[in-house]
Short mmCIF file of N, CA, C and O in Angstrom, two decimals:
data_model
loop_
_atom_site.label_atom_id
_atom_site.label_comp_id
_atom_site.label_asym_id
_atom_site.label_seq_id
_atom_site.Cartn_x
_atom_site.Cartn_y
_atom_site.Cartn_z
N UNK Y 1 262.78 169.10 -34.27
CA UNK Y 1 263.57 169.16 -35.50
C UNK Y 1 265.04 168.97 -35.15
O UNK Y 1 265.57 169.65 -34.28
N UNK Y 2 265.71 168.07 -35.81
CA UNK Y 2 267.11 167.78 -35.55
C UNK Y 2 268.01 168.88 -36.10
O UNK Y 2 267.70 169.51 -37.12
N UNK Y 3 269.11 169.10 -35.40
CA UNK Y 3 270.07 170.10 -35.85
C UNK Y 3 270.78 169.58 -37.10
O UNK Y 3 271.09 168.40 -37.20
N UNK Y 4 271.04 170.45 -38.05
CA UNK Y 4 271.64 170.03 -39.31
C UNK Y 4 273.16 170.11 -39.32
O UNK Y 4 273.78 169.73 -40.30
N UNK Y 5 273.76 170.64 -38.23
CA UNK Y 5 275.21 170.72 -38.16
C UNK Y 5 275.67 170.02 -36.87
O UNK Y 5 274.91 169.81 -35.95
N UNK Y 6 276.97 169.71 -36.84
CA UNK Y 6 277.48 169.00 -35.67
C UNK Y 6 277.65 169.92 -34.47
O UNK Y 6 277.57 171.15 -34.58
N UNK Y 7 277.91 169.33 -33.30
CA UNK Y 7 277.98 170.09 -32.05
C UNK Y 7 279.11 171.12 -32.06
O UNK Y 7 278.95 172.23 -31.56
N UNK Y 8 280.23 170.76 -32.63
CA UNK Y 8 281.38 171.68 -32.68
C UNK Y 8 281.06 172.91 -33.52
O UNK Y 8 281.35 174.05 -33.14
N UNK Y 9 280.46 172.71 -34.67
CA UNK Y 9 280.10 173.84 -35.53
C UNK Y 9 279.02 174.71 -34.87
O UNK Y 9 279.06 175.92 -34.93
N UNK Y 10 278.06 174.07 -34.21
CA UNK Y 10 277.02 174.81 -33.49
C UNK Y 10 277.64 175.67 -32.40
O UNK Y 10 277.29 176.82 -32.20
N UNK Y 11 278.62 175.10 -31.68
CA UNK Y 11 279.31 175.84 -30.62
C UNK Y 11 280.01 177.07 -31.19
O UNK Y 11 279.91 178.16 -30.65
N UNK Y 12 280.69 176.90 -32.33
CA UNK Y 12 281.38 178.03 -32.96
C UNK Y 12 280.38 179.10 -33.41
O UNK Y 12 280.63 180.30 -33.26
N UNK Y 13 279.27 178.66 -33.96
CA UNK Y 13 278.24 179.61 -34.38
C UNK Y 13 277.72 180.43 -33.19
O UNK Y 13 277.56 181.64 -33.28
N UNK Y 14 277.46 179.73 -32.10
CA UNK Y 14 276.91 180.40 -30.92
C UNK Y 14 277.94 181.35 -30.29
O UNK Y 14 277.58 182.42 -29.79
N UNK Y 15 279.20 180.99 -30.33
CA UNK Y 15 280.24 181.86 -29.79
C UNK Y 15 280.39 183.15 -30.59
O UNK Y 15 280.81 184.17 -30.06
N UNK Y 16 280.04 183.09 -31.85
CA UNK Y 16 280.17 184.26 -32.71
C UNK Y 16 279.07 185.29 -32.48
O UNK Y 16 279.19 186.43 -32.92
N UNK Y 17 278.03 184.90 -31.78
CA UNK Y 17 276.92 185.83 -31.52
C UNK Y 17 277.36 186.84 -30.47
O UNK Y 17 277.78 186.48 -29.38
N UNK Y 18 277.23 188.10 -30.82
CA UNK Y 18 277.66 189.17 -29.92
C UNK Y 18 276.53 189.53 -28.95
O UNK Y 18 275.37 189.55 -29.32
N UNK Y 19 276.91 189.83 -27.72
CA UNK Y 19 275.90 190.21 -26.73
C UNK Y 19 275.51 191.67 -26.88
O UNK Y 19 274.47 192.08 -26.38
N UNK Y 20 276.34 192.46 -27.52
CA UNK Y 20 276.05 193.88 -27.72
C UNK Y 20 275.94 194.13 -29.22
O UNK Y 20 276.85 193.82 -29.98
N UNK Y 21 274.83 194.70 -29.63
CA UNK Y 21 274.62 194.94 -31.05
C UNK Y 21 275.39 196.17 -31.52
O UNK Y 21 275.81 197.01 -30.72
N UNK Y 22 275.55 196.29 -32.82
CA UNK Y 22 276.19 197.47 -33.41
C UNK Y 22 275.41 198.73 -33.07
O UNK Y 22 276.00 199.78 -32.82
N UNK Y 23 274.08 198.62 -33.06
CA UNK Y 23 273.27 199.79 -32.72
C UNK Y 23 273.55 200.26 -31.30
O UNK Y 23 273.68 201.46 -31.06
N UNK Y 24 273.65 199.33 -30.36
CA UNK Y 24 273.97 199.69 -28.99
C UNK Y 24 275.33 200.39 -28.93
O UNK Y 24 275.49 201.38 -28.21
N UNK Y 25 276.27 199.88 -29.69
CA UNK Y 25 277.62 200.47 -29.69
C UNK Y 25 277.61 201.90 -30.20
O UNK Y 25 278.20 202.78 -29.57
N UNK Y 26 276.93 202.16 -31.32
CA UNK Y 26 276.95 203.53 -31.87
C UNK Y 26 276.16 204.50 -31.00
O UNK Y 26 276.56 205.64 -30.83
N UNK Y 27 275.05 204.03 -30.44
CA UNK Y 27 274.27 204.90 -29.54
C UNK Y 27 275.09 205.20 -28.29
O UNK Y 27 275.19 206.36 -27.87
N UNK Y 28 275.69 204.18 -27.70
CA UNK Y 28 276.49 204.37 -26.49
C UNK Y 28 277.66 205.32 -26.74
O UNK Y 28 277.94 206.21 -25.94
N UNK Y 29 278.32 205.12 -27.85
CA UNK Y 29 279.47 205.97 -28.17
C UNK Y 29 279.05 207.43 -28.32
O UNK Y 29 279.71 208.34 -27.80
N UNK Y 30 277.94 207.67 -29.00
CA UNK Y 30 277.47 209.04 -29.20
C UNK Y 30 277.04 209.68 -27.88
O UNK Y 30 277.35 210.84 -27.61
N UNK Y 31 276.32 208.93 -27.05
CA UNK Y 31 275.91 209.47 -25.74
C UNK Y 31 277.14 209.80 -24.89
O UNK Y 31 277.18 210.84 -24.23
N UNK Y 32 278.14 208.92 -24.92
CA UNK Y 32 279.36 209.16 -24.16
C UNK Y 32 280.06 210.43 -24.67
O UNK Y 32 280.51 211.26 -23.87
N UNK Y 33 280.11 210.60 -26.00
CA UNK Y 33 280.71 211.80 -26.58
C UNK Y 33 279.95 213.06 -26.21
O UNK Y 33 280.52 214.16 -26.16
N UNK Y 34 278.65 212.91 -25.94
CA UNK Y 34 277.81 214.05 -25.54
C UNK Y 34 277.93 214.34 -24.04
O UNK Y 34 277.28 215.24 -23.53
N UNK Y 35 278.73 213.55 -23.33
CA UNK Y 35 278.96 213.79 -21.91
C UNK Y 35 278.03 213.04 -20.98
O UNK Y 35 278.04 213.26 -19.77
N UNK Y 36 277.23 212.12 -21.52
CA UNK Y 36 276.34 211.31 -20.69
C UNK Y 36 277.15 210.13 -20.17
O UNK Y 36 277.75 209.39 -20.94
N UNK Y 37 277.17 209.95 -18.85
CA UNK Y 37 277.90 208.85 -18.24
C UNK Y 37 276.92 207.79 -17.75
O UNK Y 37 275.93 208.12 -17.10
N UNK Y 38 277.20 206.55 -18.05
CA UNK Y 38 276.27 205.45 -17.79
C UNK Y 38 277.02 204.14 -17.77
O UNK Y 38 278.22 204.10 -18.02
N UNK Y 39 276.31 203.08 -17.49
CA UNK Y 39 276.83 201.72 -17.58
C UNK Y 39 276.03 200.97 -18.63
O UNK Y 39 274.84 201.22 -18.79
N UNK Y 40 276.69 200.03 -19.30
CA UNK Y 40 276.03 199.22 -20.33
C UNK Y 40 275.79 197.81 -19.84
O UNK Y 40 276.62 197.24 -19.13
N UNK Y 41 274.65 197.24 -20.25
CA UNK Y 41 274.33 195.83 -19.97
C UNK Y 41 274.59 195.46 -18.51
O UNK Y 41 275.30 194.49 -18.23
N UNK Y 42 273.98 196.21 -17.61
CA UNK Y 42 274.20 196.03 -16.17
C UNK Y 42 273.56 194.72 -15.72
O UNK Y 42 272.34 194.57 -15.73
N UNK Y 43 274.40 193.78 -15.31
CA UNK Y 43 273.94 192.43 -15.00
C UNK Y 43 273.13 192.34 -13.72
O UNK Y 43 272.32 191.43 -13.57
N UNK Y 44 273.32 193.27 -12.78
CA UNK Y 44 272.58 193.17 -11.53
C UNK Y 44 271.22 193.89 -11.59
O UNK Y 44 270.50 193.92 -10.60
N UNK Y 45 270.87 194.44 -12.74
CA UNK Y 45 269.54 195.02 -12.94
C UNK Y 45 268.71 194.05 -13.78
O UNK Y 45 269.22 193.43 -14.72
N UNK Y 46 267.45 193.95 -13.47
CA UNK Y 46 266.55 193.03 -14.17
C UNK Y 46 266.48 193.39 -15.66
O UNK Y 46 266.32 194.56 -16.02
N UNK Y 47 266.63 192.40 -16.51
CA UNK Y 47 266.56 192.59 -17.95
C UNK Y 47 267.85 193.07 -18.57
O UNK Y 47 267.91 193.32 -19.77
N UNK Y 48 268.92 193.23 -17.77
CA UNK Y 48 270.21 193.74 -18.26
C UNK Y 48 270.01 194.91 -19.22
O UNK Y 48 270.23 194.79 -20.43
N UNK Y 49 269.60 196.08 -18.70
CA UNK Y 49 269.36 197.24 -19.57
C UNK Y 49 270.59 197.56 -20.42
O UNK Y 49 271.72 197.43 -19.97
N UNK Y 50 270.34 198.01 -21.65
CA UNK Y 50 271.43 198.38 -22.54
C UNK Y 50 272.20 199.58 -21.99
O UNK Y 50 273.41 199.66 -22.11
N UNK Y 51 271.46 200.51 -21.39
CA UNK Y 51 272.05 201.69 -20.78
C UNK Y 51 271.37 201.89 -19.43
O UNK Y 51 270.15 201.84 -19.34
N UNK Y 52 272.17 202.14 -18.39
CA UNK Y 52 271.61 202.35 -17.06
C UNK Y 52 272.37 203.43 -16.32
O UNK Y 52 273.60 203.50 -16.39
N UNK Y 53 271.61 204.28 -15.62
CA UNK Y 53 272.19 205.29 -14.74
C UNK Y 53 271.47 205.11 -13.40
O UNK Y 53 270.38 205.63 -13.20
N UNK Y 54 272.08 204.34 -12.52
CA UNK Y 54 271.44 204.01 -11.24
C UNK Y 54 271.17 205.26 -10.40
O UNK Y 54 270.15 205.33 -9.73
N UNK Y 55 272.07 206.22 -10.46
CA UNK Y 55 271.94 207.44 -9.65
C UNK Y 55 270.60 208.14 -9.90
O UNK Y 55 269.99 208.68 -8.99
N UNK Y 56 270.16 208.13 -11.15
CA UNK Y 56 268.90 208.80 -11.51
C UNK Y 56 267.77 207.81 -11.77
O UNK Y 56 266.70 208.20 -12.22
N UNK Y 57 268.02 206.53 -11.49
CA UNK Y 57 267.04 205.48 -11.73
C UNK Y 57 266.54 205.50 -13.18
O UNK Y 57 265.35 205.54 -13.45
N UNK Y 58 267.50 205.46 -14.11
CA UNK Y 58 267.21 205.48 -15.53
C UNK Y 58 267.68 204.18 -16.17
O UNK Y 58 268.82 203.76 -15.95
N UNK Y 59 266.79 203.55 -16.93
CA UNK Y 59 267.17 202.39 -17.73
C UNK Y 59 266.64 202.60 -19.16
O UNK Y 59 265.54 203.12 -19.35
N UNK Y 60 267.48 202.25 -20.12
CA UNK Y 60 267.13 202.40 -21.53
C UNK Y 60 267.40 201.07 -22.22
O UNK Y 60 268.47 200.48 -22.06
N UNK Y 61 266.41 200.63 -22.96
CA UNK Y 61 266.53 199.39 -23.73
C UNK Y 61 266.47 199.74 -25.21
O UNK Y 61 265.60 200.51 -25.64
N UNK Y 62 267.37 199.16 -25.99
CA UNK Y 62 267.35 199.31 -27.45
C UNK Y 62 266.85 197.98 -27.99
O UNK Y 62 267.54 196.97 -27.93
N UNK Y 63 265.62 197.99 -28.49
CA UNK Y 63 264.95 196.77 -28.92
C UNK Y 63 265.05 196.59 -30.43
O UNK Y 63 264.69 197.49 -31.18
N UNK Y 64 265.52 195.42 -30.84
CA UNK Y 64 265.58 195.15 -32.28
C UNK Y 64 264.17 194.81 -32.78
O UNK Y 64 263.36 194.25 -32.06
N UNK Y 65 263.91 195.19 -34.00
CA UNK Y 65 262.58 194.99 -34.57
C UNK Y 65 262.23 193.50 -34.67
O UNK Y 65 261.08 193.14 -34.45
N UNK Y 66 263.20 192.66 -34.96
CA UNK Y 66 262.90 191.23 -35.07
C UNK Y 66 262.69 190.60 -33.70
O UNK Y 66 261.65 190.02 -33.42
N UNK Y 67 263.68 190.70 -32.82
CA UNK Y 67 263.65 189.97 -31.56
C UNK Y 67 262.58 190.45 -30.59
O UNK Y 67 262.14 189.71 -29.72
N UNK Y 68 262.18 191.69 -30.73
CA UNK Y 68 261.18 192.24 -29.80
C UNK Y 68 259.84 192.47 -30.48
O UNK Y 68 258.94 193.09 -29.94
N UNK Y 69 259.72 191.99 -31.71
CA UNK Y 69 258.47 191.94 -32.47
C UNK Y 69 257.83 193.32 -32.68
O UNK Y 69 256.70 193.58 -32.28
N UNK Y 70 258.57 194.17 -33.37
CA UNK Y 70 258.08 195.49 -33.74
C UNK Y 70 256.85 195.34 -34.64
O UNK Y 70 256.84 194.54 -35.57
N UNK Y 71 255.81 196.10 -34.33
CA UNK Y 71 254.57 196.00 -35.12
C UNK Y 71 254.77 196.46 -36.57
O UNK Y 71 254.04 196.03 -37.45
N UNK Y 72 255.74 197.33 -36.80
CA UNK Y 72 255.97 197.85 -38.15
C UNK Y 72 256.83 196.93 -39.01
O UNK Y 72 256.61 196.82 -40.21
N UNK Y 73 257.82 196.27 -38.40
CA UNK Y 73 258.83 195.57 -39.21
C UNK Y 73 258.98 194.08 -38.94
O UNK Y 73 259.67 193.40 -39.68
N UNK Y 74 258.43 193.59 -37.87
CA UNK Y 74 258.65 192.19 -37.53
C UNK Y 74 257.91 191.25 -38.48
O UNK Y 74 256.72 191.42 -38.73
N UNK Y 75 258.63 190.27 -38.98
CA UNK Y 75 258.05 189.24 -39.85
C UNK Y 75 258.52 187.89 -39.33
O UNK Y 75 259.69 187.70 -39.04
N UNK Y 76 257.60 186.96 -39.25
CA UNK Y 76 257.98 185.62 -38.83
C UNK Y 76 258.75 184.93 -39.95
O UNK Y 76 258.39 185.06 -41.13
N UNK Y 77 259.80 184.20 -39.60
CA UNK Y 77 260.48 183.40 -40.63
C UNK Y 77 259.51 182.40 -41.24
O UNK Y 77 258.55 181.96 -40.61
N UNK Y 78 259.77 182.03 -42.47
CA UNK Y 78 258.86 181.13 -43.19
C UNK Y 78 259.03 179.67 -42.79
O UNK Y 78 258.16 178.86 -43.07
N UNK Y 79 260.13 179.36 -42.14
CA UNK Y 79 260.33 177.99 -41.67
C UNK Y 79 260.25 177.98 -40.15
O UNK Y 79 260.60 178.97 -39.49
N UNK Y 80 259.78 176.89 -39.61
CA UNK Y 80 259.69 176.70 -38.17
C UNK Y 80 258.87 177.83 -37.51
O UNK Y 80 259.23 178.34 -36.45
N UNK Y 81 257.78 178.21 -38.15
CA UNK Y 81 256.99 179.36 -37.71
C UNK Y 81 256.42 179.18 -36.30
O UNK Y 81 256.33 180.16 -35.56
N UNK Y 82 256.04 177.98 -35.95
CA UNK Y 82 255.48 177.75 -34.62
C UNK Y 82 256.51 178.09 -33.54
O UNK Y 82 256.20 178.77 -32.56
N UNK Y 83 257.74 177.63 -33.73
CA UNK Y 83 258.81 177.92 -32.78
C UNK Y 83 259.03 179.43 -32.65
O UNK Y 83 259.10 179.97 -31.54
N UNK Y 84 259.14 180.12 -33.80
CA UNK Y 84 259.44 181.55 -33.78
C UNK Y 84 258.29 182.37 -33.21
O UNK Y 84 258.51 183.33 -32.47
N UNK Y 85 257.08 181.99 -33.51
CA UNK Y 85 255.92 182.71 -32.96
C UNK Y 85 255.95 182.62 -31.43
O UNK Y 85 255.75 183.63 -30.74
N UNK Y 86 256.19 181.43 -30.92
CA UNK Y 86 256.25 181.23 -29.46
C UNK Y 86 257.42 181.99 -28.85
O UNK Y 86 257.29 182.66 -27.82
N UNK Y 87 258.59 181.90 -29.49
CA UNK Y 87 259.80 182.56 -28.99
C UNK Y 87 259.60 184.07 -28.92
O UNK Y 87 259.89 184.70 -27.90
N UNK Y 88 259.10 184.67 -29.98
CA UNK Y 88 258.93 186.13 -30.02
C UNK Y 88 257.83 186.58 -29.06
O UNK Y 88 257.94 187.66 -28.45
N UNK Y 89 256.81 185.77 -28.89
CA UNK Y 89 255.75 186.08 -27.93
C UNK Y 89 256.31 186.10 -26.51
O UNK Y 89 255.98 186.98 -25.72
N UNK Y 90 257.18 185.13 -26.20
CA UNK Y 90 257.82 185.09 -24.88
C UNK Y 90 258.70 186.32 -24.68
O UNK Y 90 258.74 186.89 -23.58
N UNK Y 91 259.40 186.73 -25.72
CA UNK Y 91 260.23 187.93 -25.63
C UNK Y 91 259.38 189.15 -25.29
O UNK Y 91 259.74 189.97 -24.44
N UNK Y 92 258.24 189.29 -25.99
CA UNK Y 92 257.34 190.42 -25.72
C UNK Y 92 256.82 190.40 -24.29
O UNK Y 92 256.76 191.43 -23.64
N UNK Y 93 256.45 189.24 -23.82
CA UNK Y 93 255.94 189.11 -22.46
C UNK Y 93 257.02 189.46 -21.45
O UNK Y 93 256.77 190.15 -20.46
N UNK Y 94 258.24 188.99 -21.70
CA UNK Y 94 259.36 189.32 -20.81
C UNK Y 94 259.61 190.82 -20.81
O UNK Y 94 259.81 191.43 -19.74
N UNK Y 95 259.58 191.46 -21.98
CA UNK Y 95 259.76 192.91 -22.06
C UNK Y 95 258.71 193.64 -21.23
O UNK Y 95 259.01 194.60 -20.52
N UNK Y 96 257.48 193.18 -21.33
CA UNK Y 96 256.38 193.79 -20.58
C UNK Y 96 256.62 193.63 -19.07
O UNK Y 96 256.45 194.60 -18.31
N UNK Y 97 257.02 192.45 -18.64
CA UNK Y 97 257.30 192.21 -17.22
C UNK Y 97 258.45 193.07 -16.72
O UNK Y 97 258.38 193.62 -15.62
N UNK Y 98 259.50 193.20 -17.51
CA UNK Y 98 260.65 194.01 -17.14
C UNK Y 98 260.23 195.47 -17.03
O UNK Y 98 260.57 196.16 -16.05
N UNK Y 99 259.50 195.96 -18.02
CA UNK Y 99 259.05 197.36 -17.99
C UNK Y 99 258.19 197.62 -16.76
O UNK Y 99 258.37 198.63 -16.07
N UNK Y 100 257.27 196.72 -16.47
CA UNK Y 100 256.41 196.88 -15.30
C UNK Y 100 257.22 196.87 -14.00
O UNK Y 100 256.92 197.63 -13.08
N UNK Y 101 258.24 196.05 -13.93
CA UNK Y 101 259.09 196.01 -12.75
C UNK Y 101 259.70 197.39 -12.49
O UNK Y 101 259.67 197.89 -11.36
N UNK Y 102 260.28 197.99 -13.52
CA UNK Y 102 260.93 199.29 -13.35
C UNK Y 102 259.91 200.39 -13.04
O UNK Y 102 260.15 201.24 -12.18
N UNK Y 103 258.79 200.38 -13.73
CA UNK Y 103 257.76 201.39 -13.47
C UNK Y 103 257.24 201.26 -12.04
O UNK Y 103 257.08 202.27 -11.34
N UNK Y 104 256.98 200.04 -11.59
CA UNK Y 104 256.49 199.81 -10.23
C UNK Y 104 257.54 200.19 -9.18
O UNK Y 104 257.19 200.51 -8.04
N UNK Y 105 258.82 200.16 -9.55
CA UNK Y 105 259.90 200.47 -8.61
C UNK Y 105 260.31 201.94 -8.66
O UNK Y 105 261.30 202.33 -8.02
N UNK Y 106 259.60 202.73 -9.45
CA UNK Y 106 259.88 204.17 -9.51
C UNK Y 106 261.04 204.56 -10.42
O UNK Y 106 261.58 205.66 -10.30
N UNK Y 107 261.40 203.68 -11.33
CA UNK Y 107 262.48 203.98 -12.27
C UNK Y 107 261.90 204.65 -13.51
O UNK Y 107 260.71 204.55 -13.80
N UNK Y 108 262.78 205.32 -14.24
CA UNK Y 108 262.42 205.92 -15.52
C UNK Y 108 262.91 204.96 -16.60
O UNK Y 108 264.10 204.66 -16.68
N UNK Y 109 262.00 204.49 -17.42
CA UNK Y 109 262.35 203.50 -18.44
C UNK Y 109 262.01 204.04 -19.82
O UNK Y 109 260.97 204.65 -20.03
N UNK Y 110 262.94 203.82 -20.75
CA UNK Y 110 262.74 204.23 -22.14
C UNK Y 110 263.10 203.04 -23.02
O UNK Y 110 264.14 202.41 -22.84
N UNK Y 111 262.21 202.74 -23.95
CA UNK Y 111 262.47 201.69 -24.93
C UNK Y 111 262.58 202.35 -26.30
O UNK Y 111 261.69 203.08 -26.72
N UNK Y 112 263.68 202.09 -26.97
CA UNK Y 112 263.96 202.64 -28.30
C UNK Y 112 263.94 201.49 -29.29
O UNK Y 112 264.57 200.45 -29.06
N UNK Y 113 263.24 201.67 -30.40
CA UNK Y 113 263.21 200.65 -31.44
C UNK Y 113 264.41 200.82 -32.38
O UNK Y 113 264.85 201.95 -32.65
N UNK Y 114 264.88 199.72 -32.89
CA UNK Y 114 265.96 199.69 -33.88
C UNK Y 114 265.67 200.64 -35.04
O UNK Y 114 266.53 201.41 -35.46
N UNK Y 115 264.43 200.62 -35.54
CA UNK Y 115 264.11 201.45 -36.71
C UNK Y 115 264.15 202.95 -36.38
O UNK Y 115 264.43 203.75 -37.26
N UNK Y 116 263.93 203.33 -35.13
CA UNK Y 116 264.03 204.74 -34.75
C UNK Y 116 265.46 205.24 -34.93
O UNK Y 116 265.68 206.34 -35.44
N UNK Y 117 266.40 204.41 -34.52
CA UNK Y 117 267.82 204.77 -34.63
C UNK Y 117 268.23 204.85 -36.09
O UNK Y 117 268.91 205.79 -36.50
N UNK Y 118 267.79 203.89 -36.88
CA UNK Y 118 268.16 203.86 -38.30
C UNK Y 118 267.52 205.00 -39.09
O UNK Y 118 268.14 205.55 -40.01
N UNK Y 119 266.29 205.37 -38.74
CA UNK Y 119 265.58 206.41 -39.49
C UNK Y 119 266.04 207.81 -39.10
O UNK Y 119 266.10 208.70 -39.95
N UNK Y 120 266.30 208.05 -37.81
CA UNK Y 120 266.66 209.40 -37.35
C UNK Y 120 267.62 209.27 -36.18
O UNK Y 120 267.24 209.44 -35.02
N UNK Y 121 268.87 209.01 -36.49
CA UNK Y 121 269.88 208.78 -35.45
C UNK Y 121 269.99 209.99 -34.52
O UNK Y 121 269.90 209.86 -33.30
N UNK Y 122 270.19 211.17 -35.09
CA UNK Y 122 270.38 212.37 -34.27
C UNK Y 122 269.14 212.68 -33.43
O UNK Y 122 269.25 213.06 -32.27
N UNK Y 123 267.98 212.52 -34.02
CA UNK Y 123 266.74 212.75 -33.28
C UNK Y 123 266.58 211.77 -32.13
O UNK Y 123 266.11 212.14 -31.05
N UNK Y 124 266.98 210.52 -32.34
CA UNK Y 124 266.89 209.52 -31.29
C UNK Y 124 267.86 209.83 -30.16
O UNK Y 124 267.51 209.70 -28.99
N UNK Y 125 269.06 210.26 -30.51
CA UNK Y 125 270.04 210.65 -29.49
C UNK Y 125 269.49 211.82 -28.67
O UNK Y 125 269.57 211.81 -27.43
N UNK Y 126 268.91 212.80 -29.34
CA UNK Y 126 268.31 213.94 -28.63
C UNK Y 126 267.20 213.47 -27.70
O UNK Y 126 267.07 213.95 -26.57
N UNK Y 127 266.37 212.56 -28.18
CA UNK Y 127 265.27 212.01 -27.37
C UNK Y 127 265.81 211.34 -26.11
O UNK Y 127 265.27 211.54 -25.01
N UNK Y 128 266.89 210.58 -26.24
CA UNK Y 128 267.49 209.89 -25.10
C UNK Y 128 268.06 210.91 -24.11
O UNK Y 128 267.85 210.81 -22.90
N UNK Y 129 268.78 211.89 -24.63
CA UNK Y 129 269.38 212.91 -23.76
C UNK Y 129 268.30 213.68 -23.01
O UNK Y 129 268.41 213.91 -21.80
N UNK Y 130 267.23 214.08 -23.69
CA UNK Y 130 266.13 214.79 -23.02
C UNK Y 130 265.48 213.92 -21.95
O UNK Y 130 265.13 214.40 -20.88
N UNK Y 131 265.33 212.63 -22.25
CA UNK Y 131 264.75 211.69 -21.30
C UNK Y 131 265.61 211.63 -20.03
O UNK Y 131 265.09 211.69 -18.91
N UNK Y 132 266.92 211.54 -20.20
CA UNK Y 132 267.83 211.47 -19.06
C UNK Y 132 267.81 212.77 -18.28
O UNK Y 132 267.75 212.77 -17.03
N UNK Y 133 267.84 213.91 -18.98
CA UNK Y 133 267.80 215.20 -18.30
C UNK Y 133 266.52 215.39 -17.50
O UNK Y 133 266.54 215.91 -16.40
N UNK Y 134 265.40 214.94 -18.04
CA UNK Y 134 264.12 215.03 -17.33
C UNK Y 134 264.16 214.16 -16.07
O UNK Y 134 263.68 214.57 -15.01
N UNK Y 135 264.72 212.97 -16.19
CA UNK Y 135 264.82 212.06 -15.04
C UNK Y 135 265.72 212.66 -13.96
O UNK Y 135 265.44 212.48 -12.77
N UNK Y 136 266.76 213.36 -14.34
CA UNK Y 136 267.67 213.99 -13.38
C UNK Y 136 266.94 215.01 -12.51
O UNK Y 136 267.23 215.14 -11.33
N UNK Y 137 266.03 215.74 -13.12
CA UNK Y 137 265.31 216.81 -12.42
C UNK Y 137 264.26 216.30 -11.46
O UNK Y 137 263.76 217.04 -10.64
N UNK Y 138 263.87 215.05 -11.57
CA UNK Y 138 262.81 214.51 -10.72
C UNK Y 138 263.32 214.02 -9.41
O UNK Y 138 264.37 213.68 -9.14
#
């Protein structure tokens, strides 16, 4: 399928895409305010975890319902469905491979869905903090 806009406009559109979502920002800010120290989007770790604490071997991924194909909320777009089905399937497979890598390497991995944060922000923050505290004790 041919692109419907010119190269310059496509470039501007792509530049506007943020690498860090608003959800990542609010979760990170709240964890930081709670005294949890970590790094965000660590490039030298596989899958660039949204939150990482190397000292305790903790990685946390915040998965959007669309891009990571949440069973509750993910819907395929009505146009170009073959492309999107393949794309989202690849994303799921990559997520599985990344999770297995960390589990096999003895890391503590937590995946949080976008809808968990939206439905119960404080509960999700508590869940993350408890997860980190448990990993610290091991």
